[in-house]
Coordinates of C-alpha atoms in Angstrom, one line a residue:
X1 CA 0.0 0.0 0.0
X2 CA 1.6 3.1 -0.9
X3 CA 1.6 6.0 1.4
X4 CA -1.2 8.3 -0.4
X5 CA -3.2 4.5 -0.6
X6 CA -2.2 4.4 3.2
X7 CA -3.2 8.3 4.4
X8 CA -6.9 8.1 2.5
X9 CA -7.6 4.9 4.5
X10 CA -6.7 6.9 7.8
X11 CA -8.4 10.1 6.9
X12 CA -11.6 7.6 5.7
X13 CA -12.0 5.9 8.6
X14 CA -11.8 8.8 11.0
X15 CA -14.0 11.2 8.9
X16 CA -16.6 8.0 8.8
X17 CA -16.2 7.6 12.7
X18 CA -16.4 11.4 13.1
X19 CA -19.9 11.3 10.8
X20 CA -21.6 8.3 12.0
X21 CA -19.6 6.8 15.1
X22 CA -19.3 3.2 15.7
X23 CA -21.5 1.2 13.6
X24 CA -23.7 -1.2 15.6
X25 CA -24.4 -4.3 13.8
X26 CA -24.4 -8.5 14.5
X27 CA -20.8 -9.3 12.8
X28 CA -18.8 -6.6 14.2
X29 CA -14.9 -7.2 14.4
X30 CA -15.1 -6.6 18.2
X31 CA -18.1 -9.0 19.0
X32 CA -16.7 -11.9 16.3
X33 CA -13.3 -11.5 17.8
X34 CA -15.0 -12.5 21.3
X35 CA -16.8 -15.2 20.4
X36 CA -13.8 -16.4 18.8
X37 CA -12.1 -16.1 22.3
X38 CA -14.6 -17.6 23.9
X39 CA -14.7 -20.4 21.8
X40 CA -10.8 -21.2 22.0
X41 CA -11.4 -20.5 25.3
X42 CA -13.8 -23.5 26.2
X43 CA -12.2 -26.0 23.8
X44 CA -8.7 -25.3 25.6
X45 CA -9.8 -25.7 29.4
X46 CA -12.0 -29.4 28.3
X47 CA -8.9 -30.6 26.5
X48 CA -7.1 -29.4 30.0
X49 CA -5.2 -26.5 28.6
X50 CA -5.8 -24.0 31.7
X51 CA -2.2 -22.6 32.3
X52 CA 0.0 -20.2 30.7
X53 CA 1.1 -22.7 27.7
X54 CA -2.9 -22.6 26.8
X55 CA -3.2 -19.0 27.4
X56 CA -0.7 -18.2 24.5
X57 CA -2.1 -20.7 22.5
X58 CA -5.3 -19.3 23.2
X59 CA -4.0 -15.6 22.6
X60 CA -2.4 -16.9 18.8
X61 CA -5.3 -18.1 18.0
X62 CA -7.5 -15.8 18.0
X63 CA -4.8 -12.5 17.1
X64 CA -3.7 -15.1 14.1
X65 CA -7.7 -15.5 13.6
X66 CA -8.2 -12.2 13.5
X67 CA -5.6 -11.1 10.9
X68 CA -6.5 -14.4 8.6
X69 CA -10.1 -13.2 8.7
X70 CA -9.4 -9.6 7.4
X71 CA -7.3 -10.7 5.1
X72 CA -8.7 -13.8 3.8
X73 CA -11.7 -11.3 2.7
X74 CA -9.6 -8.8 1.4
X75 CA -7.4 -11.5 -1.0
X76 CA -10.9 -12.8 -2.3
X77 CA -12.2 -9.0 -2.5
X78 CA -9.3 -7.6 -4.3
X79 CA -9.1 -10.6 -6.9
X80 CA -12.5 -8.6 -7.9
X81 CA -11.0 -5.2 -7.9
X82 CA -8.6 -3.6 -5.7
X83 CA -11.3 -0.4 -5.1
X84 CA -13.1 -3.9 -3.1
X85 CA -10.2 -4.3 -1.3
X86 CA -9.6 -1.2 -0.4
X87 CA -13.4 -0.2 0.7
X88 CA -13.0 -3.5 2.7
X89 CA -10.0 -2.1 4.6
X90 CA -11.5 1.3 5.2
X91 CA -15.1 -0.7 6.8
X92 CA -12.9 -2.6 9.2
X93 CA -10.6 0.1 10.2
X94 CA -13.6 2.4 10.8
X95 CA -15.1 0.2 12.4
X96 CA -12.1 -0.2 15.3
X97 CA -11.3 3.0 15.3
X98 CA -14.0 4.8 18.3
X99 CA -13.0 8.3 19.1
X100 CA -16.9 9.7 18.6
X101 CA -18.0 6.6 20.7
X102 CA -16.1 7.7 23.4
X103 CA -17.2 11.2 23.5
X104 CA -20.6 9.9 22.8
X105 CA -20.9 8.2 26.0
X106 CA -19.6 11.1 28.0
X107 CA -22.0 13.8 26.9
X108 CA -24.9 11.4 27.4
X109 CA -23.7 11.2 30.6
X110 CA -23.7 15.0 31.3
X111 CA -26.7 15.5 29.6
X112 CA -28.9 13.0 32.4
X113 CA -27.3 15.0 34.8
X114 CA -30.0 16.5 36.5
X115 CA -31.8 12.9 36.5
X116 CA -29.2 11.0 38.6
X117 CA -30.8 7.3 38.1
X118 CA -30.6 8.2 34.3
X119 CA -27.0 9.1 34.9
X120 CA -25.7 6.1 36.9
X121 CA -27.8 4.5 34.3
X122 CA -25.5 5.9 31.4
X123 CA -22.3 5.5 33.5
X124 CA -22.6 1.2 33.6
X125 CA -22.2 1.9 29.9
X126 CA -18.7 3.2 30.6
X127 CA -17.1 2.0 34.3
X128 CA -17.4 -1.4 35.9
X129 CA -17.7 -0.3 39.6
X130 CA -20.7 0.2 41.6
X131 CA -22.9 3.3 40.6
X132 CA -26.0 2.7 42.4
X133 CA -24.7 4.7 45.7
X134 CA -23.2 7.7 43.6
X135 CA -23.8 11.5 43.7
X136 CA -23.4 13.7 40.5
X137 CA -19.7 14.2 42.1
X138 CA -18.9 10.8 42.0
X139 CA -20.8 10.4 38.6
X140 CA -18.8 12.9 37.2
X141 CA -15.2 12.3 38.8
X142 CA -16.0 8.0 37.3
X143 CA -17.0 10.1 33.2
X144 CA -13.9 11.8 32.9
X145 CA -11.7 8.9 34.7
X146 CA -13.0 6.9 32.0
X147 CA -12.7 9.3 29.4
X148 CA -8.9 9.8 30.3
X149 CA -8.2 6.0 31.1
X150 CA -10.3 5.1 27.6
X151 CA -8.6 7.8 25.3
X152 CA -4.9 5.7 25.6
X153 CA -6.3 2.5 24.8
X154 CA -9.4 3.0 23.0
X155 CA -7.8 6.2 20.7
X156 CA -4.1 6.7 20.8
X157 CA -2.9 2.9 20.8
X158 CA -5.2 2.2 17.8
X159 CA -4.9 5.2 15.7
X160 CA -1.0 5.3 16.4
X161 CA -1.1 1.7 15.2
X162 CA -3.0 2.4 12.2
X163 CA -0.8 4.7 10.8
X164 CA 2.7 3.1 11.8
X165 CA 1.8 -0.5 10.7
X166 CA -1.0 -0.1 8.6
X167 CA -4.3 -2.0 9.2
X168 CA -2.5 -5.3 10.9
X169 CA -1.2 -3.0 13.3
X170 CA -4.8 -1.7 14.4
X171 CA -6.1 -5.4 14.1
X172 CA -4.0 -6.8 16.4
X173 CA -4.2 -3.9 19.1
X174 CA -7.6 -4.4 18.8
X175 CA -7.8 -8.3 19.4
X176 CA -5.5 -7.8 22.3
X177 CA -7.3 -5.4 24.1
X178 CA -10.3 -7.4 23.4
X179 CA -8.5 -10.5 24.9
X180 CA -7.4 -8.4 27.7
X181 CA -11.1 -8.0 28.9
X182 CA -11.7 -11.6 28.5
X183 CA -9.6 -13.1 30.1
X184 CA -6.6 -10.8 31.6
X185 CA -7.8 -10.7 35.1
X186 CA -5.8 -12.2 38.6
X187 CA -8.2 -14.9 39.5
X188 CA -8.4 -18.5 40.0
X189 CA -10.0 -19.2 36.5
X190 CA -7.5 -16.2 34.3
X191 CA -4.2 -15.6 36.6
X192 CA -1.9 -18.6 34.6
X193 CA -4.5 -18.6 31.5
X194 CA -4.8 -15.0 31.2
X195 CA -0.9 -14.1 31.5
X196 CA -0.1 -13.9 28.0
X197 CA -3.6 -11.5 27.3
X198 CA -2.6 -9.0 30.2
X199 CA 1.4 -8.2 29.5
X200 CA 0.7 -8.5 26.0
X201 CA -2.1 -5.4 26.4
X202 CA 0.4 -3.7 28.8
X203 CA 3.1 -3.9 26.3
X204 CA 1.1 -2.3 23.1
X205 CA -0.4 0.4 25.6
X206 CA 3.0 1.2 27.1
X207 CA 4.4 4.0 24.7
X208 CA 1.3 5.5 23.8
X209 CA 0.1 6.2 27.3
X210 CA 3.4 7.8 28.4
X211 CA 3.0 9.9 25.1
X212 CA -0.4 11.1 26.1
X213 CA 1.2 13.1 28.6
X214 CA 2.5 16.1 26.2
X215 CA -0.4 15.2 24.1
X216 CA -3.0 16.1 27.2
X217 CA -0.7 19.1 27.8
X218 CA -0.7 20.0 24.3
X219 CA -4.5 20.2 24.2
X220 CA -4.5 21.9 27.9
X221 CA -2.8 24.7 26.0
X222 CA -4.7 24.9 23.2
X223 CA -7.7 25.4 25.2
X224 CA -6.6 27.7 27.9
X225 CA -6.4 25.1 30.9
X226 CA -3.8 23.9 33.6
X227 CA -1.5 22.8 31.3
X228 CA 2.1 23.8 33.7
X229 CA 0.1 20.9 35.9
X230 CA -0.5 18.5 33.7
X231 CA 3.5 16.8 33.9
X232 CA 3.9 17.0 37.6
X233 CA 0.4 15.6 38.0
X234 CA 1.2 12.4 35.8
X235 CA 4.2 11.9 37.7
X236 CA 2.7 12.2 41.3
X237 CA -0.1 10.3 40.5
X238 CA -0.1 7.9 38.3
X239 CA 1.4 5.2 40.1
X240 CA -2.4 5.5 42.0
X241 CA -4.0 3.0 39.3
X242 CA -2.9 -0.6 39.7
X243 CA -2.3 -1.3 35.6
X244 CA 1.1 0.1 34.5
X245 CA -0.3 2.3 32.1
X246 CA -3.8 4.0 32.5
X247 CA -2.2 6.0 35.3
X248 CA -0.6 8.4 33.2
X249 CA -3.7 9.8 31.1
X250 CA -5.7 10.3 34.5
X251 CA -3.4 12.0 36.3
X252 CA -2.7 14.4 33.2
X253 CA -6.4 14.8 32.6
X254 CA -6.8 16.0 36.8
X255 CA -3.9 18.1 36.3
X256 CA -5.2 19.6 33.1
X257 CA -8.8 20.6 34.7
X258 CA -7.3 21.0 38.1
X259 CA -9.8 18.5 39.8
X260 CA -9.1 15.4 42.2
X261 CA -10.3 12.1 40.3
X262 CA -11.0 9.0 42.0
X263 CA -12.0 9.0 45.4
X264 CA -14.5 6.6 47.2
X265 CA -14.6 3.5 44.4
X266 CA -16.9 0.3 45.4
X267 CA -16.8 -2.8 43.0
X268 CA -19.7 -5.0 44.6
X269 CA -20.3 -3.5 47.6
X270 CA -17.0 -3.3 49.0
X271 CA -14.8 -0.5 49.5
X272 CA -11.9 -0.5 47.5
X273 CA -10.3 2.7 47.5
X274 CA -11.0 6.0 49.1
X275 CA -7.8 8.4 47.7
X276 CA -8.2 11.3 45.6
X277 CA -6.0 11.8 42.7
X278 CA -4.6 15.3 42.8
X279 CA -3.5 17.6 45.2
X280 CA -5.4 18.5 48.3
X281 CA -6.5 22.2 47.3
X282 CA -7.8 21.4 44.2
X283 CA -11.6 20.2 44.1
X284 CA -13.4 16.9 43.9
X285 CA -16.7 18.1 44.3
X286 CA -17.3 18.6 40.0
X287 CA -20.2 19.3 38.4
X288 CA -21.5 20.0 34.2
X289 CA -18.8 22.4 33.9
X290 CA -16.0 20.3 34.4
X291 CA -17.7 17.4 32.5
X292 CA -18.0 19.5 29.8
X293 CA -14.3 20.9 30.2
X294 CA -13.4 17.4 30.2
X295 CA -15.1 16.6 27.2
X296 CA -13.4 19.3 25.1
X297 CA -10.3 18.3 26.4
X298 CA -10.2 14.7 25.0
X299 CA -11.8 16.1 22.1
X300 CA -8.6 18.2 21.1
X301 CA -6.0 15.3 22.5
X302 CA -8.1 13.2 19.9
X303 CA -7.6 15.9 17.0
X304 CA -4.1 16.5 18.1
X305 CA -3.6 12.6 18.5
X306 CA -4.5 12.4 14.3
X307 CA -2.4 15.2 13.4
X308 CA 0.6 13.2 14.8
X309 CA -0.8 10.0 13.2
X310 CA -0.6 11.7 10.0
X311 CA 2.6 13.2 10.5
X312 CA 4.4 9.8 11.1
X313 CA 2.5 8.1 8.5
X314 CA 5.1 8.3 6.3
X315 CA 7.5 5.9 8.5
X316 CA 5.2 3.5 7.0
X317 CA 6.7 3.3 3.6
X318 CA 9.8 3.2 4.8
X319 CA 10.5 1.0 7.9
X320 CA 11.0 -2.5 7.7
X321 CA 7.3 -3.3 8.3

């Protein structure tokens, strides 16, 4: 694919994400590439497969499924005509790439607001802790967390991945962040047959959520916020979140809006945590207008995140990839 080929199939599927957001239909990548999983998954633990040899089995599998599908389709759709090919390449990356999808969730948050069932309602959508028990202070410090956490892994890692390596490169991100929520968890049934899901999904997230550090300052600037906080807040605080790299994009966000994230978290009825991210002066009781400050932050790290997408496109055509 050569590098105009390449930049129209970026530029496509973000302008057809942008438009229409993601598309919501039976044979989605992201829902065939789980059932997949979880096939693999139960064929591997009858045959008695359950450790860490099965789990990287497992994990081939389906990453190896996943990039055989696309491109199985794609061989048979460009022996027709490579414009097939190509329209089939643009589908499937729009159809992983979710940068409206993310914002789409936030402002239907903020806009049930003023109806707080609505709102913890709208918030399950986005956060696996308990909501039921929350105030709109908590309901909006849990939005933006998840906004920040959710624009490393479900925005930069992707797009980043689409332009450096091309469509394999977003495919595979994809399937591993989709294995990661399958199976990468620390309990009896995942902690051996999970391993190779969970470091694999720390390792393509590493990079990018160090790099959305300047990013998130980048867009504080732009938009007239804290940005002088936003690298002393990501090194204070990131270290607060258990995985190795959602930290980062958190603690920039709360240093970029000046606000304390976190605080009280329950995850089925227990306590788990009751620190605040930030410093002490800076508040935790948020509101609309910080939702909505939140919102155009990501918003402009998103844009930003595509103008250096673009700009290192290039490295495409000439790396060894």
């Amino acid at each position: 694919m050569g590098l105009t080929e390449h930049l129209a199939l970026i530029l496509a599927a973000c302008l057809l994400d942008a438009l229409i957001g993601d598309p919501v239909y039976r044979f989605h990548p992201i829902r065939i590439i789980g059932a997949w999983s979880l096939g693999w998954e139960r064929l591997l633990f009858i045959v008695g497969l359950k450790g860490r040899a099965g789990g990287v089995l497992h994990w081939l599998l389906v990453v190896g499924g996943a990039l055989a599908a696309w491109w199985g389709v794609r061989s048979g759709l460009g022996a027709l005509h490579p414009w097939a090919a190509f329209a089939w390449d643009v589908f499937i990356a729009y159809s992983l790439i979710c940068m409206r999808d993310l914002l789409d969730h936030g402002r239907r948050v903020l806009e049930a607001l003023d109806d707080l069932p609505q709102a913890r309602a709208r918030l399950r959508m986005l956060v696996g802790r308990d909501t039921e028990q929350l105030e709109r202070d908590g309901i909006v410090r849990a939005t933006i967390e998840s906004l920040s956490e959710n624009l490393t892994d479900g925005v930069l890692t992707p797009l980043w991945a689409l332009c450096l390596f091309g469509l394999p490169g977003l495919i595979l991100v994809k399937a591993v962040s989709s294995l990661d929520s399958m199976v990468g968890y620390k309990n009896a049934r995942y902690g051996r047959f999970g391993w190779a899901a969970a470091r694999s999904d720390d390792l393509v997230h590493w990079l990018p959520a160090r790099l959305s550090v300047p990013l998130i300052a980048a867009a504080a600037a732009l938009l007239k916020l804290h940005s002088r906080l936003v690298f002393r807040a990501a090194r204070d605080y990131h270290a607060m979140l258990p995985s190795p790299n959602s930290g980062w994009s958190e603690a920039a966000c709360a240093g970029a809006l000046r606000v304390r994230l976190v605080g009280p978290i329950r995850y089925g009825g227990r306590l788990v945590t009751e620190d605040y991210m930030g410093d002490p002066d800076w508040p935790a009781d948020l509101g609309a207008t910080d939702l909505e400050r939140a919102l155009r932050l990501i918003l402009v790290a998103c844009l930003l995140a595509l103008l250096v997408g673009v700009a290192v496109a290039p490295l495409r055509t000439v790396l060894p990839w």
